[in-house]
Each structure stands twice: as structure tokens, then as C-alpha cells.
Short mmCIF file of C-alpha atoms in Angstrom, two decimals:
data_model
loop_
_atom_site.label_atom_id
_atom_site.label_comp_id
_atom_site.label_asym_id
_atom_site.label_seq_id
_atom_site.Cartn_x
_atom_site.Cartn_y
_atom_site.Cartn_z
CA MET Z 1 -181.50 37.52 -37.51
CA ALA Z 2 -180.97 33.76 -37.53
CA GLU Z 3 -178.70 33.60 -40.56
CA GLU Z 4 -176.25 36.03 -38.88
CA ALA Z 5 -176.24 33.98 -35.71
CA LEU Z 6 -172.78 32.57 -34.86
CA LEU Z 7 -172.12 28.86 -34.89
CA ASP Z 8 -171.20 27.33 -31.62
CA GLU Z 9 -167.91 25.49 -31.13
CA ARG Z 10 -169.41 22.08 -31.79
CA GLU Z 11 -171.05 23.31 -35.05
CA VAL Z 12 -167.78 24.73 -36.21
CA ALA Z 13 -165.90 21.48 -35.38
CA ILE Z 14 -168.52 19.48 -37.37
CA LEU Z 15 -168.27 21.89 -40.30
CA ARG Z 16 -164.46 21.78 -40.23
CA TRP Z 17 -164.46 17.96 -40.16
CA ARG Z 18 -167.04 17.90 -43.04
CA SER Z 19 -164.75 20.26 -45.00
CA ARG Z 20 -161.72 17.89 -45.13
CA ARG Z 21 -160.72 17.25 -48.70
CA GLY Z 22 -158.69 14.72 -50.73
CA LEU Z 23 -156.55 17.39 -52.40
CA VAL Z 24 -153.98 18.99 -50.17
CA GLU Z 25 -154.34 22.20 -52.19
CA ASN Z 26 -157.96 22.50 -51.14
CA ASP Z 27 -157.15 21.69 -47.56
CA LEU Z 28 -154.60 24.60 -47.50
CA PHE Z 29 -157.36 27.06 -48.47
CA ILE Z 30 -159.86 25.57 -46.02
CA GLU Z 31 -157.40 25.45 -43.06
CA ARG Z 32 -156.55 29.12 -43.58
CA PHE Z 33 -160.26 29.93 -43.80
CA PHE Z 34 -160.97 28.26 -40.50
CA ALA Z 35 -157.94 29.84 -38.82
CA ASP Z 36 -159.14 33.29 -39.96
CA HIS Z 37 -162.94 32.95 -39.66
CA GLY Z 38 -163.72 29.84 -37.62
CA PRO Z 39 -164.66 31.52 -34.27
CA ARG Z 40 -166.89 34.03 -36.06
CA LEU Z 41 -168.69 31.79 -38.61
CA THR Z 42 -172.37 32.54 -39.09
CA GLN Z 43 -175.26 30.20 -40.12
CA ARG Z 44 -175.22 32.00 -43.56
CA GLN Z 45 -171.49 31.29 -44.07
CA ALA Z 46 -172.00 27.69 -42.97
CA ARG Z 47 -174.62 27.30 -45.75
CA GLY Z 48 -172.24 28.76 -48.32
CA LEU Z 49 -169.38 26.60 -47.25
CA THR Z 50 -171.55 23.44 -47.12
CA ALA Z 51 -172.66 24.13 -50.71
CA LEU Z 52 -168.96 24.39 -51.81
CA MET Z 53 -167.99 21.24 -49.96
CA ASP Z 54 -170.58 19.30 -51.99
CA LEU Z 55 -168.39 19.87 -55.08
CA SER Z 56 -165.77 17.43 -56.29
CA ASP Z 57 -162.16 18.30 -55.29
CA ASN Z 58 -161.27 19.41 -58.84
CA ASP Z 59 -164.32 21.68 -59.23
CA LEU Z 60 -163.67 23.26 -55.82
CA LEU Z 61 -160.04 23.82 -56.74
CA ASP Z 62 -161.05 25.55 -59.98
CA LEU Z 63 -163.18 27.97 -58.02
CA LEU Z 64 -160.55 28.60 -55.40
CA LEU Z 65 -157.90 29.32 -58.09
CA ARG Z 66 -160.35 31.57 -60.06
CA ARG Z 67 -160.26 29.34 -63.05
CA LYS Z 68 -164.13 29.32 -62.77
CA GLU Z 69 -166.77 31.38 -61.06
CA PRO Z 70 -169.94 29.98 -59.34
CA THR Z 71 -172.86 29.24 -61.65
CA GLU Z 72 -176.36 28.04 -61.37
CA ALA Z 73 -177.17 26.73 -57.85
CA LEU Z 74 -173.78 27.95 -56.56
CA ASP Z 75 -174.43 31.54 -57.78
CA THR Z 76 -175.73 32.75 -54.40
CA PRO Z 77 -174.58 35.59 -52.07
CA GLU Z 78 -173.53 33.17 -49.27
CA VAL Z 79 -171.47 31.00 -51.63
CA LYS Z 80 -169.80 34.02 -53.18
CA GLU Z 81 -169.04 35.51 -49.78
CA VAL Z 82 -167.40 32.32 -48.42
CA LEU Z 83 -165.58 31.76 -51.73
CA GLU Z 84 -164.02 35.22 -51.51
CA GLN Z 85 -162.97 34.52 -47.88
CA LEU Z 86 -161.46 31.22 -48.93
CA ARG Z 87 -159.56 32.92 -51.79
CA HIS Z 88 -158.28 35.80 -49.63
CA ARG Z 89 -154.65 35.59 -48.59
CA ALA Z 90 -153.88 37.39 -45.33
#
């Protein structure tokens, strides 16, 4: 299935670069996410992460800190999956 296909190294590097944020707090969550999941990212997870990266820094931080939950266009299985992975502390 295409959405479960793994990203190649170049695609992961582009996604990682695209995910850089202005708030260091967001970057801490994102760096941990890539350290834990980067080599195994799927097309589906990339779509979820891309949707989250379209948010403003403050809106993203509210989701990461569980002050808000995804609504409307962000209320999708792939966004929720990635958000839980971002929130998880190893």
C-alpha cells in the first residue's frame, strides 16, 4: 500500500528541514520525533506531519502540550497518529 511506503533518506531530510520551527519548544518535540521515527517514516505520517507544520508556532505548541486537540481539517487519522508520536516521551 502506497501510504505505508517508507520515505527514502532524501524525503526524510526534506521533511525534517521543512519542519524547522521558530519556537525552540516545538523544535525539541520535532527533533525527538525524527530521532525516534525518522528512519521509519511512511508517506501517511509525512502527510500528517506536513499538515501540522502548516500551523503557526503557537497553534502547534498548543497541540503538542495538549492544550488543544485537532479539529476540522486537522481531525484526521494521520494527523492524530503523528501528533501522538510527537507528544510521546521515550
